[in-house]
Coordinates of C-alpha atoms and ligand atoms in Angstrom, one line a residue:
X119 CA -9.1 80.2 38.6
X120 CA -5.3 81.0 38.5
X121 CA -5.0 79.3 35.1
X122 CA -2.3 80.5 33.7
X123 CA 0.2 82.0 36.5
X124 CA 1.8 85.1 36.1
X125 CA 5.8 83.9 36.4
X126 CA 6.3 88.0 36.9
X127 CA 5.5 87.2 40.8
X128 CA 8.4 84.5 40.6
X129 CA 11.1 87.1 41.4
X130 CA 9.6 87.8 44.7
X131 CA 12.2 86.8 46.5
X132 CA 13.2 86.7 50.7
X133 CA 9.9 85.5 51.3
X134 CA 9.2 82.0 53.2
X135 CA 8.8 79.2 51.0
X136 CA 5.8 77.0 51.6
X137 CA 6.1 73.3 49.7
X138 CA 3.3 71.5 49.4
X139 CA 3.9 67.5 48.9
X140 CA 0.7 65.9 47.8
X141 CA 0.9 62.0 46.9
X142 CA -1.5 61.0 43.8
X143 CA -2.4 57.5 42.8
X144 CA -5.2 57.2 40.0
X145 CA -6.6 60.4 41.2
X146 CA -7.3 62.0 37.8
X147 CA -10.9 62.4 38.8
X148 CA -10.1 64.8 41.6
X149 CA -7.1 66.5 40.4
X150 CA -8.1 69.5 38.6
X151 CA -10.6 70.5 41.1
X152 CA -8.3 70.4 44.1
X153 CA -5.5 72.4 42.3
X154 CA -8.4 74.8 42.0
X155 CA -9.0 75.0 46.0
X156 CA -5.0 74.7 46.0
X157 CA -5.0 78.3 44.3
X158 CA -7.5 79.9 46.4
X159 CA -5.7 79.4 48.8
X160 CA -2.1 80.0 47.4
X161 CA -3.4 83.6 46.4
X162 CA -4.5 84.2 50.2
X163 CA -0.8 83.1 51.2
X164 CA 0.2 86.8 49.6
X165 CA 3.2 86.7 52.2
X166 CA 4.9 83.4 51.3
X167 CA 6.3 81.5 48.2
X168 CA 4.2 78.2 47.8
X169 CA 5.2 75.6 45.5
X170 CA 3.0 72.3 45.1
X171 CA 4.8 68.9 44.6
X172 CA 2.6 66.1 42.9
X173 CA 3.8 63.0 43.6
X174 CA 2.4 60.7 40.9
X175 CA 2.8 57.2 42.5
X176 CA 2.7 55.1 39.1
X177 CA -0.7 56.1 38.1
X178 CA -2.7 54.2 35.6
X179 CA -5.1 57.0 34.5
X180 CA -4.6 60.4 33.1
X181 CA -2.8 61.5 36.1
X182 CA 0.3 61.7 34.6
X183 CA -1.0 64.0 32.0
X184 CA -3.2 66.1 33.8
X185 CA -0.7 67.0 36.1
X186 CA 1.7 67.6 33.1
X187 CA -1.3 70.4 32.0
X188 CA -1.4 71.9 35.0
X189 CA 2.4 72.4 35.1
X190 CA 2.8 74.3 31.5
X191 CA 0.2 76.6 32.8
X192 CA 1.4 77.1 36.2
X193 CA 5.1 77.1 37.2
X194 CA 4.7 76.9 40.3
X195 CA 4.1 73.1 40.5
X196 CA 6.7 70.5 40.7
X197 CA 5.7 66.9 39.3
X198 CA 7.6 63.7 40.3
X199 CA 6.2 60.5 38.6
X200 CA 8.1 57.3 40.1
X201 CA 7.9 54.5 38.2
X202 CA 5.8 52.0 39.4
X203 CA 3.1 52.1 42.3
X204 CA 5.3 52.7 45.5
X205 CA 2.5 53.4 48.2
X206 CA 1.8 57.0 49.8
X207 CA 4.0 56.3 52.4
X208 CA 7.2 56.1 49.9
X209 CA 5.2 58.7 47.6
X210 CA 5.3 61.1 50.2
X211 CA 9.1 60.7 51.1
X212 CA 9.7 61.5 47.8
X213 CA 7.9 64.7 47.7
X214 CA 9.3 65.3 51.2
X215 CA 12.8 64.7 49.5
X216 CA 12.0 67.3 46.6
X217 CA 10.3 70.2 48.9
X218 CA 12.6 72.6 49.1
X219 CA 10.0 75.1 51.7
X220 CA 11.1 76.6 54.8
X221 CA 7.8 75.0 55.7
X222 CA 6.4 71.9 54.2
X223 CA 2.8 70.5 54.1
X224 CA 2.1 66.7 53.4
X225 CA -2.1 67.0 52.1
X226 CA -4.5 63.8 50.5
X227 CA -5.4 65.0 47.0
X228 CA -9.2 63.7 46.9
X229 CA -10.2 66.5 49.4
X230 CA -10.7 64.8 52.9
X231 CA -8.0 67.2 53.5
X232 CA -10.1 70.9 53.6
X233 CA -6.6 72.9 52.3
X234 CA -8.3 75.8 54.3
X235 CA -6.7 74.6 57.3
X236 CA -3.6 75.3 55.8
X237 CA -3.8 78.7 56.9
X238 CA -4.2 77.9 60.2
X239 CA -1.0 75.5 60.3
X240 CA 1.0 78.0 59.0
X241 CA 0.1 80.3 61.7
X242 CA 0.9 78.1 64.2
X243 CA 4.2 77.4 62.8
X244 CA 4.8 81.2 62.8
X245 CA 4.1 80.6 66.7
X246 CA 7.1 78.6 66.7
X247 CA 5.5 74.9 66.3
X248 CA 7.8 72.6 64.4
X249 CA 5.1 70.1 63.6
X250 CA 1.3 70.7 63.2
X251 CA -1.0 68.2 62.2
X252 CA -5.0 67.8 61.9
X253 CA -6.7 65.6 64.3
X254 CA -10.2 64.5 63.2
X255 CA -13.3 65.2 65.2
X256 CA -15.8 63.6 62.3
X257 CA -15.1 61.6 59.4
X258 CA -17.7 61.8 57.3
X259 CA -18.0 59.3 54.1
X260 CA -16.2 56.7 56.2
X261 CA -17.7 53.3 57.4
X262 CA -17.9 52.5 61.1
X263 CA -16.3 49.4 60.5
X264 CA -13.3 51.4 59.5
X265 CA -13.7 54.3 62.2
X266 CA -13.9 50.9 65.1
X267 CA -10.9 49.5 63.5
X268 CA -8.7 52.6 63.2
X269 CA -10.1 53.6 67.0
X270 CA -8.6 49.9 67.9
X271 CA -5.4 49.9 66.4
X272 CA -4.8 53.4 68.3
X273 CA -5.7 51.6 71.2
X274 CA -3.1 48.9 71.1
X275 CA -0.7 51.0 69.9
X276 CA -0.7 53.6 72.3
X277 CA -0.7 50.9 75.0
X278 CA 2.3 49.0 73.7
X279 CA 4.7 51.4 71.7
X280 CA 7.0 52.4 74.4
X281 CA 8.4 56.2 74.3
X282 CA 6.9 57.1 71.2
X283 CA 3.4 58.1 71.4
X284 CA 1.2 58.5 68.0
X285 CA -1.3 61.2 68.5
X286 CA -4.9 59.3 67.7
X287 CA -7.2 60.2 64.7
X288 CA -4.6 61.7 62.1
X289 CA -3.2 61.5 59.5
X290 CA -0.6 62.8 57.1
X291 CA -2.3 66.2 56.6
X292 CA 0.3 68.5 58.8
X293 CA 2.7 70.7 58.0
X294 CA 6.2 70.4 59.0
X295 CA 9.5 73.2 59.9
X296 CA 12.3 72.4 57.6
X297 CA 14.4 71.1 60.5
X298 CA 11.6 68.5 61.5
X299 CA 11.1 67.2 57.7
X300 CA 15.4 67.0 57.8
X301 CA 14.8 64.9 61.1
X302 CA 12.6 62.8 59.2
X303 CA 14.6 62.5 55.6
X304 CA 17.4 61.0 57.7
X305 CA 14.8 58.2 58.3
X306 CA 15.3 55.9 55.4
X307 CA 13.8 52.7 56.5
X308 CA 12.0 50.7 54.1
X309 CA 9.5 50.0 55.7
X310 CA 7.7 53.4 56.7
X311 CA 5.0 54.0 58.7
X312 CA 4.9 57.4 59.2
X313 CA 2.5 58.3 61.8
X314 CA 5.0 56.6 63.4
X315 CA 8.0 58.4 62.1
X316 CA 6.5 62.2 62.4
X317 CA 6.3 61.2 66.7
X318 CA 9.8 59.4 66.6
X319 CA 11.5 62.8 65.5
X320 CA 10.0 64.4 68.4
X321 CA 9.9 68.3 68.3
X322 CA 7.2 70.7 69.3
X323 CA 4.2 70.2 67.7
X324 CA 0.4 71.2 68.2
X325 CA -3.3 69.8 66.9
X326 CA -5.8 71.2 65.0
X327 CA -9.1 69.9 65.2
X328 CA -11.2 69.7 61.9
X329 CA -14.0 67.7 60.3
X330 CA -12.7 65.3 57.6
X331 CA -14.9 65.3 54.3
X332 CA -15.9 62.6 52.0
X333 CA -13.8 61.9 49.0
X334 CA -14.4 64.6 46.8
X335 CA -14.5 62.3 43.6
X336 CA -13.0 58.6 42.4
X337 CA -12.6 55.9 45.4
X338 CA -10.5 55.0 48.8
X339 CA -7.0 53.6 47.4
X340 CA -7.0 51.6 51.0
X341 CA -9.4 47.8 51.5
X342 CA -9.5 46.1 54.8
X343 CA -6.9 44.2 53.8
X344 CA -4.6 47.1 52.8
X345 CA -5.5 48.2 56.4
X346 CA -4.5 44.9 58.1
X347 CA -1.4 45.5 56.8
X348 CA -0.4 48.8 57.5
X349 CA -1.3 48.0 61.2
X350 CA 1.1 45.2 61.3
X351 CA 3.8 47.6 59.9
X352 CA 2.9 50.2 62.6
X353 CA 3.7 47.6 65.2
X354 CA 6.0 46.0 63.6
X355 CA 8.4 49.1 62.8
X356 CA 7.7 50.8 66.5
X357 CA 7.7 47.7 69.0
X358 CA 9.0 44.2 69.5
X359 CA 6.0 43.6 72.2
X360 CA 4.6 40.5 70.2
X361 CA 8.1 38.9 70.7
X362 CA 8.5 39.8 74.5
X363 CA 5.3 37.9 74.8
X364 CA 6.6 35.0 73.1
X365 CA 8.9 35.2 76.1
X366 CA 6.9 35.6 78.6
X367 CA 3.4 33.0 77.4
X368 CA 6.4 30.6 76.8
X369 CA 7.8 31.1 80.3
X370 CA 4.6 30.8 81.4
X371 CA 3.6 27.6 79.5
X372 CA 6.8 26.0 80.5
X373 CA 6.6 26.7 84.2
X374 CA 2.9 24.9 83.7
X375 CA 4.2 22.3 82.2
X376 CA 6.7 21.4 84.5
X377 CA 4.3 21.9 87.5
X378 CA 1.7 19.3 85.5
X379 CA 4.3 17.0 84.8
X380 CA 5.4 17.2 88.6
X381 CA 1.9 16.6 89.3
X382 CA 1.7 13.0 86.7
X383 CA 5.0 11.9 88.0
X384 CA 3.6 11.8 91.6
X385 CA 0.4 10.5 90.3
X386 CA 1.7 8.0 88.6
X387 CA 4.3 6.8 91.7
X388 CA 1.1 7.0 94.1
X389 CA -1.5 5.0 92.0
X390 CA 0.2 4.1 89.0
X391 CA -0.3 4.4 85.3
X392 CA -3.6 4.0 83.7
X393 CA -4.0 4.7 79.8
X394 CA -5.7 7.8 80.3
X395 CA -6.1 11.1 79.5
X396 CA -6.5 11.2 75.9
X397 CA -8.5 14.5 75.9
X398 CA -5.4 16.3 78.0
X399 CA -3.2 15.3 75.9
X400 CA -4.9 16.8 72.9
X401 CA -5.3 20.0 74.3
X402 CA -2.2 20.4 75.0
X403 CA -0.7 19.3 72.0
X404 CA -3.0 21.3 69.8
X405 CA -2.7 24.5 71.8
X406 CA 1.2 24.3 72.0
X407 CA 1.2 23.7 68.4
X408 CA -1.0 26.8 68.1
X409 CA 0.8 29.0 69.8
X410 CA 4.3 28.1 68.8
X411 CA 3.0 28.4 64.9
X412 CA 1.7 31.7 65.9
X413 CA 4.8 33.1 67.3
X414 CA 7.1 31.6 64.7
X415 CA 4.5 33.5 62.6
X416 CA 5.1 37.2 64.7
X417 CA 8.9 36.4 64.3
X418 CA 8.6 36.1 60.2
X419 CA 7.1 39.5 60.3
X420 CA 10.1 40.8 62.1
X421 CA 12.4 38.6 60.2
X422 CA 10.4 39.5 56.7
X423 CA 11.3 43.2 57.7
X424 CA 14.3 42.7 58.5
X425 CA 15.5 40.9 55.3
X426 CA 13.2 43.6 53.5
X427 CA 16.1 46.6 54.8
X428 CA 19.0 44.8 54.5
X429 CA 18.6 44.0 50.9
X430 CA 19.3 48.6 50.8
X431 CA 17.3 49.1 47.9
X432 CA 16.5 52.4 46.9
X433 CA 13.2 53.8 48.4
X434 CA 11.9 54.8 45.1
X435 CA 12.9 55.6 41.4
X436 CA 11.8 58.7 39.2
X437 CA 10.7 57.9 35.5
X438 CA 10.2 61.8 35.1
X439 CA 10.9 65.0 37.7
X440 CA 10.2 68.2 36.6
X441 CA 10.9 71.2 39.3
X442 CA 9.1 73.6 40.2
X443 CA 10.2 77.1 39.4
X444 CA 8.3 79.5 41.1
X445 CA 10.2 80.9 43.9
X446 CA 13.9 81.3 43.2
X447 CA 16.1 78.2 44.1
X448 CA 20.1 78.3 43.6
X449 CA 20.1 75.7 41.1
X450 CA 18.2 77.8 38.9
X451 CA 19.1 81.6 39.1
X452 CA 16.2 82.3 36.6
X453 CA 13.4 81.5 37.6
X454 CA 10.8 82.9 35.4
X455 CA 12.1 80.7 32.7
X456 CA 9.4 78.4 32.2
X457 CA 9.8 74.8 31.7
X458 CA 7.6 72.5 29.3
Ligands
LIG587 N1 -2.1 57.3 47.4 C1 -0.8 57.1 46.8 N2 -0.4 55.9 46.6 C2 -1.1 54.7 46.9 C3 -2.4 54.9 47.6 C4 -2.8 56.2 47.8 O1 -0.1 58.1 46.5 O2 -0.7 53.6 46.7 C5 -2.6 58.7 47.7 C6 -3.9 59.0 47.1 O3 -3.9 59.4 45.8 C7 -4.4 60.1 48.1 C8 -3.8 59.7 49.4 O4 -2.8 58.8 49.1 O5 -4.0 61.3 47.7 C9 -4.8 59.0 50.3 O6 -5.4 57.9 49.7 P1 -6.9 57.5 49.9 O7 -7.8 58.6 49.8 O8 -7.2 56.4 48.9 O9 -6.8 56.9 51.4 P2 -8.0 57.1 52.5 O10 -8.3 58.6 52.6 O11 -9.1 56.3 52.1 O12 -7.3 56.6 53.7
LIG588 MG1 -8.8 59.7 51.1

């Protein structure tokens, strides 16, 4: 492999830079062998810069220092080590905000992501695409309970997100023109869901089918519950639906109501009250109740998110950055100096 880079190729200058943001949490398994398919494929990319950003997202394992081993030996990696877990969507916004390519690429470090395709985005984008992304056609490794769920939640969000519309069965693996990732960095919302955010900023943009592999070593950072979530924060962050429906199951429940009670007041007038109607009266308690906890429940989520951005925290914080240094940047005129 490309184990220890020749920093002589670092003056190559006024060619396109290609950044390459890849978010890594506990992946110290996988790491050394994807670098390794990483620079197959960077020595393929004769006519472009690449640099690789590796976001490590407060890591417990070796990570940290694997990374840091790849780096001395090859300059043309950039590390970024935040300082607590953050979650890939904030892991990637920092990479995002570190990437300095004319053309950036977000890839999943445990392989699902073949980096092959890379080549292929990049042509595209040389076609004038702004945004080009991977759509799955198999997803191999995965259980069907997971494939049913994600096909559902595409469902329901494609029928009730309003202009945007989220391209089914991607993910992050796409490659993006520096205008589009600018679109995007302007985006500083707290709570990202960025399937969501890549459609909002709109541009051209163009699928490419592939076949997403297993896990190429250690295990899925994402449970069911993990899931859940990140489905409430897709339609959460891109519709306020589940409160118009509030509205309009509350209109409706009113307006039944009233007719019912119309209906007991005549009743009553015509043939007088009896103690009756215990079981009615249940019923309509307990699903009133039910529905009113639920939607008081739908406007905590908002509320929850709400109170989340205006507290204006930082996304994320750095414990450690350390650029990369292959391709010529103005903050560093020398760029064959190596760092440690
Ligand atoms: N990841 C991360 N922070 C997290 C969880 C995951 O940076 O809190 C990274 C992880 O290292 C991997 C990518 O996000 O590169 C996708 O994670 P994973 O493979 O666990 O997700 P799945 O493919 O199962 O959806
Ligand atoms: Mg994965």
């Amino acid at each position: 492999m490309n184990e220890s880079f020749n920093t002589e190729q670092s003056t190559q200058t006024n060619k396109p830079l290609i950044s390459v943001v890849v978010p890594a949490y506990n992946e110290a398994d996988v790491i050394q062998v994807f670098y390794e398919r990483m620079c197959k494929l960077f020595d393929s990319l004769s006519d472009y810069c690449c640099e690789m950003i590796i976001v490590n997202d407060g890591s417990q394992d070796l990570t940290q220092s694997i990374i840091e081993q790849l780096r001395s030996k090859d300059n043309r990696i950039a590390s970024i080590s935040l300082t607590r877990n953050f979650g890939k969507e904030i892991a990637m916004t920092a990479g995002l905000d570190h990437a300095k390519g004319d053309a950036i690429i977000i890839i999943d470090v445990d392989l699902q992501d073949p980096p092959e395709l890379i080549v292929k985005f990049i042509e595209e984008w040389q076609n004038g695409y702004d945004i080009v992304y991977a759509r799955r056609t198999a997803r191999d490794g995965e259980t069907w309970l997971k494939i049913f769920t994600a096909e559902m939640f595409y469902k329901v969000m494609d029928k009730i997100s309003e202009r945007v519309k989220i391209p089914r069965n991607t993910g992050d693996f796409r490659l993006m023109s520096r205008r589009s990732v600018d679109a995007l960095l302007q985006l500083r919302e707290h709570h990202r869901f960025m399937k969501g955010l890549y459609a909002w900023v709109g541009f051209p943009s163009k699928a490419i089918d592939y076949r997403r592999d297993p896990r190429a070593a250690g295990s899925s950072k994402f449970n069911y519950w993990g899931l859940w979530n990140f489905a409430l924060e897709g339609i959460t962050s891109f519709t306020v639906i589940p409160l118009k429906i509030a509205t309009y199951l509350g209109l409706l429940t009113s307006l039944s109501a009233f007719s019912f009670g119309l209906f007991i007041i005549i009743k009553t007038l015509l043939w007088g009250d009896s103690v009756q109607g215990f079981p009615t009266l249940m019923v309509t308690i307990l699903f009133l109740g039910g529905v009113q906890l639920f939607f008081i429940g739908v406007m905590g989520e908002y509320l929850g998110r709400i109170f989340g951005e205006t507290k204006q925290r930082p996304l994320y914080l750095i414990q450690r950055y350390s650029p990369s240094h292959y391709c010529p940047v103005e903050q560093n005129p020398t760029p064959s100096a190596k760092q440690a």
